[in-house]
mmCIF file of C-alpha atoms in Angstrom:
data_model
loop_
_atom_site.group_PDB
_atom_site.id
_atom_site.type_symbol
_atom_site.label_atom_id
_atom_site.label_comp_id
_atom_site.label_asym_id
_atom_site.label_seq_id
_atom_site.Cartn_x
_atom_site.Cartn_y
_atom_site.Cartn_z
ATOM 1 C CA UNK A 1 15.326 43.998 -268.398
ATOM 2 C CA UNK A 2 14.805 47.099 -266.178
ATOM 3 C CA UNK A 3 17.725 49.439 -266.689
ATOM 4 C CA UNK A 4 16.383 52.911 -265.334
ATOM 5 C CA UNK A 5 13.078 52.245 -265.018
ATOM 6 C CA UNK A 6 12.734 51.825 -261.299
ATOM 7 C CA UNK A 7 15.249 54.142 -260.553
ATOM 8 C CA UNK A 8 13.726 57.098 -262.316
ATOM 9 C CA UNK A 9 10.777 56.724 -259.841
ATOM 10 C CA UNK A 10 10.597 58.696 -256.300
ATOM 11 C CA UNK A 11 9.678 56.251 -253.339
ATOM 12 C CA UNK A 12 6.228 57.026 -252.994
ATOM 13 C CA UNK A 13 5.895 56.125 -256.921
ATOM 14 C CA UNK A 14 7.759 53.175 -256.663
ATOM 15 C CA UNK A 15 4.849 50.123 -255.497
ATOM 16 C CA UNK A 16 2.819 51.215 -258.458
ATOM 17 C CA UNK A 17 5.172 50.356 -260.386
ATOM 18 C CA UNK A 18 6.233 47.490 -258.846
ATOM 19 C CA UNK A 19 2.666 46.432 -258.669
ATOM 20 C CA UNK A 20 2.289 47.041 -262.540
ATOM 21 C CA UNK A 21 5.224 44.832 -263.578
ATOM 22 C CA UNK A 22 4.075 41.818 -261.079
ATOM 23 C CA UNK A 23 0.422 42.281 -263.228
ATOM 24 C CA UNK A 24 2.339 42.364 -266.452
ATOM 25 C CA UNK A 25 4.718 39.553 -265.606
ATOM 26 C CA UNK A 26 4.473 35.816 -266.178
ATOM 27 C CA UNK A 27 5.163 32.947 -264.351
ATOM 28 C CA UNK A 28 8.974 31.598 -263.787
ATOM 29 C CA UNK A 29 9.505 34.617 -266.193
ATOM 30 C CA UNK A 30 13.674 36.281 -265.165
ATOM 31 C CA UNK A 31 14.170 39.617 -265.055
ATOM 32 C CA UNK A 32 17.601 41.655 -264.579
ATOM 33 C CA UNK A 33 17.539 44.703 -262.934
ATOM 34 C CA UNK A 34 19.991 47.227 -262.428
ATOM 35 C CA UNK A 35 19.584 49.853 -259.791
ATOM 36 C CA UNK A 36 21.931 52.614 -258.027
ATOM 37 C CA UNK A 37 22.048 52.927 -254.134
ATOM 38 C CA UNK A 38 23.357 55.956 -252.200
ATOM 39 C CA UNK A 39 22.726 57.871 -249.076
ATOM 40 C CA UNK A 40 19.708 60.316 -250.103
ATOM 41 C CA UNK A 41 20.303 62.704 -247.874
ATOM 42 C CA UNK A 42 23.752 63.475 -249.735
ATOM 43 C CA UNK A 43 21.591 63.854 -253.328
ATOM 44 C CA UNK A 44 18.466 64.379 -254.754
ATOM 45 C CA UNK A 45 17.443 62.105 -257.368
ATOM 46 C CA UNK A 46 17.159 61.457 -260.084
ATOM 47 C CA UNK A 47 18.274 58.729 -260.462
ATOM 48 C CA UNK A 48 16.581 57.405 -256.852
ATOM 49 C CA UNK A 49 18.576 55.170 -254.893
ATOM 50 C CA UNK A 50 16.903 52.165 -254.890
ATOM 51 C CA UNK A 51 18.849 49.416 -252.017
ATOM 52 C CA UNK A 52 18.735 46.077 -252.098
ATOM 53 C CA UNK A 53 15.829 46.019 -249.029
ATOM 54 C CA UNK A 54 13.731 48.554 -251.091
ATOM 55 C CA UNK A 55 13.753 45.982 -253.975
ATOM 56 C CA UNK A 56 12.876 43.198 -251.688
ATOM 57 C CA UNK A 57 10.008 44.830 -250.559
ATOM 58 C CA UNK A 58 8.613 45.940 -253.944
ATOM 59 C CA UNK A 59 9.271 42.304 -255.090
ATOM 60 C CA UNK A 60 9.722 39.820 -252.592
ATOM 61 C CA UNK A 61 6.374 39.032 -252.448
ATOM 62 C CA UNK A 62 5.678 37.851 -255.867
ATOM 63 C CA UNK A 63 9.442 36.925 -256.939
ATOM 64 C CA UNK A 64 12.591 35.463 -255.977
ATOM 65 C CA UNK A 65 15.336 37.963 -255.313
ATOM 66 C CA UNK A 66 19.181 37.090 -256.126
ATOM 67 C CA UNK A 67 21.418 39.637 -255.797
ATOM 68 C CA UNK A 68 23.878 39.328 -258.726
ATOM 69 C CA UNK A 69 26.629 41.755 -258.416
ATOM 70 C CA UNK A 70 27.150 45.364 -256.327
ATOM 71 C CA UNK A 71 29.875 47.769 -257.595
ATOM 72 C CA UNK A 72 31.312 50.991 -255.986
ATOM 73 C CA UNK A 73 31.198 53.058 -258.967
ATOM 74 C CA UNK A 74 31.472 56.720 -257.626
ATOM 75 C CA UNK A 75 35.360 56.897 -258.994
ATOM 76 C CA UNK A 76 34.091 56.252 -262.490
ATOM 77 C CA UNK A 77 31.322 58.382 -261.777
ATOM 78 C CA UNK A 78 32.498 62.242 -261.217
ATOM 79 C CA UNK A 79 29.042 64.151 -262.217
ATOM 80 C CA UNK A 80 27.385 62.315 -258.705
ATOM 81 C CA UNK A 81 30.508 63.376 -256.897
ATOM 82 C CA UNK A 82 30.028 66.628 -257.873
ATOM 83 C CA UNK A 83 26.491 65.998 -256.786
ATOM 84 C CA UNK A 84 27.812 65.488 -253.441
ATOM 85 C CA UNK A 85 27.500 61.841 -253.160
ATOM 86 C CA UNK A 86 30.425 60.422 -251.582
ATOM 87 C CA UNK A 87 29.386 56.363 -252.632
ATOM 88 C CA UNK A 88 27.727 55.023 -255.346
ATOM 89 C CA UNK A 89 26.832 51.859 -255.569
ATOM 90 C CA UNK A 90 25.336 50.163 -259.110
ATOM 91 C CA UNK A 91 23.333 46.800 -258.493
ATOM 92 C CA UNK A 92 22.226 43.569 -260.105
ATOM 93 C CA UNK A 93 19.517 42.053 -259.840
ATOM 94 C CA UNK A 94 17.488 38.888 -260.927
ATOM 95 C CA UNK A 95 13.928 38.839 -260.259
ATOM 96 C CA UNK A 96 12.604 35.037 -260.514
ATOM 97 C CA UNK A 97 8.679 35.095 -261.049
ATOM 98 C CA UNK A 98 7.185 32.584 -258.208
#
């Protein structure tokens, strides 16, 4: 379960970590993970936005990729509003180990 974990990384953090979870991961092993996505030029993060094609490139490789749900939360959201974001999207993720 990876709640804020990969969000709370910039970009050019984001394949080591990637890279340390496929090490630390076993086979046919699930994993859910939730990430934010929003235009980055609107906000600094963090959180980072993390889209659904940044995940598939940290991951793809190594696991299966199933996008479970994707919510426009930035109503329920006012602090990233204020932040000047004018979408926020949360994601769901599962992560099938190959």
């Amino acid at each position: 379960y990876d709640r804020a974990s990969l969000i709370a990384f910039p970009l050019e953090m984001r394949m080591s970590y990637a890279q340390t979870m496929c090490a630390l991961v076993g086979r046919s092993t699930k994993t859910l993970l939730l990430t934010v996505s929003y235009d980055a030029s609107q906000m600094d993060g963090p959180p980072f936005s993390v889209p659904e094609a940044n995940v598939r490139e940290l991951y793809g490789e190594d696991f299966g990729v199933d996008v479970l749900m994707c919510d426009e939360i930035i109503d329920e959201e006012s602090k990233f509003r204020e932040r000047g974001l004018t979408s926020l999207l949360r994601e769901a993720f599962c992560l099938t180990r190959r």
